Amino acid sequence: MEDPKRVEEGFGRTPLDHDDDKDGNKCDNGECFDNNANDDWTAVNGERKGEDQPPPSEKPKTKRVATLDAFRGLTIVMMILVDHAGIAYPALDHAPWDGCMLADFVMPFFLFIVGVAVALALKKILKIKDAIYKITLRTLKLLFLGILLQGGYSHALADNIDLAYGVDMKLIRWCGILQRIALVYFVVALIETLTTKRRPLVLSPGHVSIFTAYRWQWIGGFIAFSIYMITTYSLYIPDWSFVDHKGGKTYTVKCGTRGHLGPACNAVGYVDREILGINHLYKSPVWQHLKACTLSSPRAGPFRYDASRWCHANFEPEGLLSSVSAILSGTIGIHYGHVLIHFKGHSQRLKQWVSMGFGLLILAFLLHFTHAIPINKQLYTISYVCLTAGAAGIVFSGFYIVIDVWGFRTPFVFLEWIGMNSMLIFVLGAQGILAAFINGWYYNNPNDTLVTWIQRRVFIDVWKSRHLGTLFYVIFAEIIFYGVLAGILHKLGMYWKL
């Protein structure tokens, strides 16, 4: 039995009595989890009963988990960096097909942290119907915002010559980043909610007890894995045709195969073309950077005269079948959240996290380098899930060691600020809404805006290099700017949550 005077390892506080707090939040082993959080976990600063304890009528102050915010902030920073500097440095961009580059870690990192946050926010559920209602409402909000941002409504940033708003419903893009996050969030949160009465209060001894205790979450992940694998390798892919709207030419792609993982004849693209329609898919897929499509590879460039026909087609990197596979990223994240809840010591948590992280990395490399299943973000293959989830687990563990174990929080406060206002920074920065708004005013011609003037005069001309100037512009005029903005909003107590 633990000494009640021992300071709770990892949170620097002494345990509370096992009781419910005034807000109905369960206090377990000295940790109280705020059930009012949407995607964040708050832990009450507990003190032993004594002279310094606040009066019963005073609501205990809450403290956010710094590691969670810092990891979320890092993911936002990565997204801004790869989206806006990837054009200058291909190593920052997405891999054209097989393989993995920096940009390919952004989406699974988001899904991983969604899973961690869901486990913590839904540690105790008072009313299942109310929880399902909130989960459904938040999912719908994410879907709507995702379609608004990536469905094609705003063209001001992508094409500031037109400065036009609005979308042709025949060409609207239905899928996107927030839509995938919404789907994964809905599934993992719903399973977590519906299995609340089957959760253990105390784990049985053994390293695998955490897995068996939450077997329904893993069963859900296994079902998603099975659907993806069976569909990917058994679905027959016939020949298909499409019209290139830029040139009006009709192309026909020859397939007639099963289990193919190349750009032209995979099940992921086929499902999206059949259900969503090819006109509603992403119009600039990264496969256009392949040598089969352009002589500028690995950068974007004009199509070569003998480019493969599929190079001209649309392809959805956040499509339906690949999003089913993405549920596994959220499932692994929710497991890390369960470990944080049930294991109270640093060494216990890190043993679980690090072993699983390295195990997933080893499995990913085995699948990829034996040519069994290549690492591929566009198809969201299982090897890609293992690689990115393993990397997320290792990075999360590293943050936990530095911030929570060693106490070096100050160097990461910049990431914490962004993480606490991640939705706002995502919309303004990663999706370029603020830059698009500023580009609405120009001098003399639509290419002379404040944004383009700063890029050209303050960065590119100074460094005499478009590539280096672009990189420094993204770092100083975007990432640092949004970090300072997030810090100011934090000091003012202003946060945007769905």
Tab-separated table of N, CA and C in Angstrom, residues 95 97-101 104 361 364-369 373-385 387-388:
chain	number	residue	atom	x	y	z
A	95	ALA	N	5.839	12.430	-48.988
A	95	ALA	CA	6.458	11.497	-49.928
A	95	ALA	C	5.515	11.327	-51.119
A	97	TRP	N	4.869	8.907	-53.018
A	97	TRP	CA	4.085	7.676	-52.898
A	97	TRP	C	4.635	6.856	-51.734
A	98	ASP	N	5.349	5.774	-51.986
A	98	ASP	CA	5.910	4.985	-50.887
A	98	ASP	C	7.002	5.771	-50.167
A	99	GLY	N	7.133	5.517	-48.854
A	99	GLY	CA	8.115	6.226	-48.051
A	99	GLY	C	7.435	7.176	-47.088
A	100	CYS	N	8.237	7.889	-46.334
A	100	CYS	CA	7.691	8.786	-45.323
A	100	CYS	C	8.629	9.971	-45.111
A	101	MET	N	8.081	11.169	-45.203
A	101	MET	CA	8.823	12.391	-44.938
A	101	MET	C	8.149	13.144	-43.789
A	104	ASP	N	4.381	13.688	-43.553
A	104	ASP	CA	3.566	12.491	-43.406
A	104	ASP	C	3.314	12.120	-41.949
A	361	LEU	N	7.545	0.597	-34.278
A	361	LEU	CA	8.554	0.995	-35.258
A	361	LEU	C	9.209	-0.226	-35.895
A	364	ALA	N	6.824	-1.833	-38.316
A	364	ALA	CA	6.696	-1.024	-39.536
A	364	ALA	C	7.869	-1.262	-40.481
A	365	PHE	N	9.071	-1.262	-39.944
A	365	PHE	CA	10.251	-1.464	-40.782
A	365	PHE	C	10.279	-2.882	-41.367
A	366	LEU	N	9.862	-3.863	-40.589
A	366	LEU	CA	9.813	-5.233	-41.097
A	366	LEU	C	8.840	-5.346	-42.270
A	367	LEU	N	7.665	-4.767	-42.126
A	367	LEU	CA	6.669	-4.823	-43.198
A	367	LEU	C	7.147	-4.087	-44.442
A	368	HIS	N	7.807	-2.954	-44.244
A	368	HIS	CA	8.223	-2.128	-45.376
A	368	HIS	C	9.412	-2.726	-46.116
A	369	PHE	N	10.451	-3.067	-45.371
A	369	PHE	CA	11.693	-3.494	-46.023
A	369	PHE	C	11.660	-4.942	-46.485
A	373	ILE	N	4.220	-4.912	-46.922
A	373	ILE	CA	3.294	-3.784	-47.001
A	373	ILE	C	4.124	-2.509	-46.923
A	374	PRO	N	4.198	-1.730	-47.993
A	374	PRO	CA	5.039	-0.524	-47.966
A	374	PRO	C	4.454	0.563	-47.071
A	375	ILE	N	5.317	1.398	-46.568
A	375	ILE	CA	4.889	2.574	-45.805
A	375	ILE	C	4.353	3.596	-46.802
A	376	ASN	N	3.081	3.945	-46.688
A	376	ASN	CA	2.456	4.822	-47.668
A	376	ASN	C	1.368	5.650	-46.998
A	377	LYS	N	1.578	6.953	-46.958
A	377	LYS	CA	0.606	7.841	-46.311
A	377	LYS	C	-0.677	7.968	-47.124
A	378	GLN	N	-0.544	8.023	-48.457
A	378	GLN	CA	-1.712	8.232	-49.307
A	378	GLN	C	-2.721	7.079	-49.164
A	379	LEU	N	-2.201	5.869	-48.965
A	379	LEU	CA	-3.071	4.700	-48.775
A	379	LEU	C	-3.324	4.418	-47.304
A	380	TYR	N	-2.584	5.061	-46.423
A	380	TYR	CA	-2.643	4.859	-44.973
A	380	TYR	C	-2.512	3.373	-44.647
A	381	THR	N	-1.426	2.783	-45.179
A	381	THR	CA	-1.182	1.357	-44.978
A	381	THR	C	-0.900	1.054	-43.510
A	382	ILE	N	-1.006	-0.220	-43.149
A	382	ILE	CA	-0.804	-0.628	-41.764
A	382	ILE	C	0.634	-0.364	-41.328
A	383	SER	N	1.590	-0.539	-42.223
A	383	SER	CA	2.982	-0.233	-41.877
A	383	SER	C	3.150	1.260	-41.593
A	384	TYR	N	2.414	2.087	-42.317
A	384	TYR	CA	2.439	3.527	-42.063
A	384	TYR	C	1.820	3.850	-40.707
A	385	VAL	N	0.737	3.173	-40.353
A	385	VAL	CA	0.121	3.355	-39.041
A	385	VAL	C	1.122	3.021	-37.943
A	387	LEU	N	4.463	2.879	-38.103
A	387	LEU	CA	5.597	3.801	-38.085
A	387	LEU	C	5.245	5.112	-37.398
A	388	THR	N	4.145	5.723	-37.811
A	388	THR	CA	3.797	7.043	-37.296
A	388	THR	C	3.292	6.987	-35.860
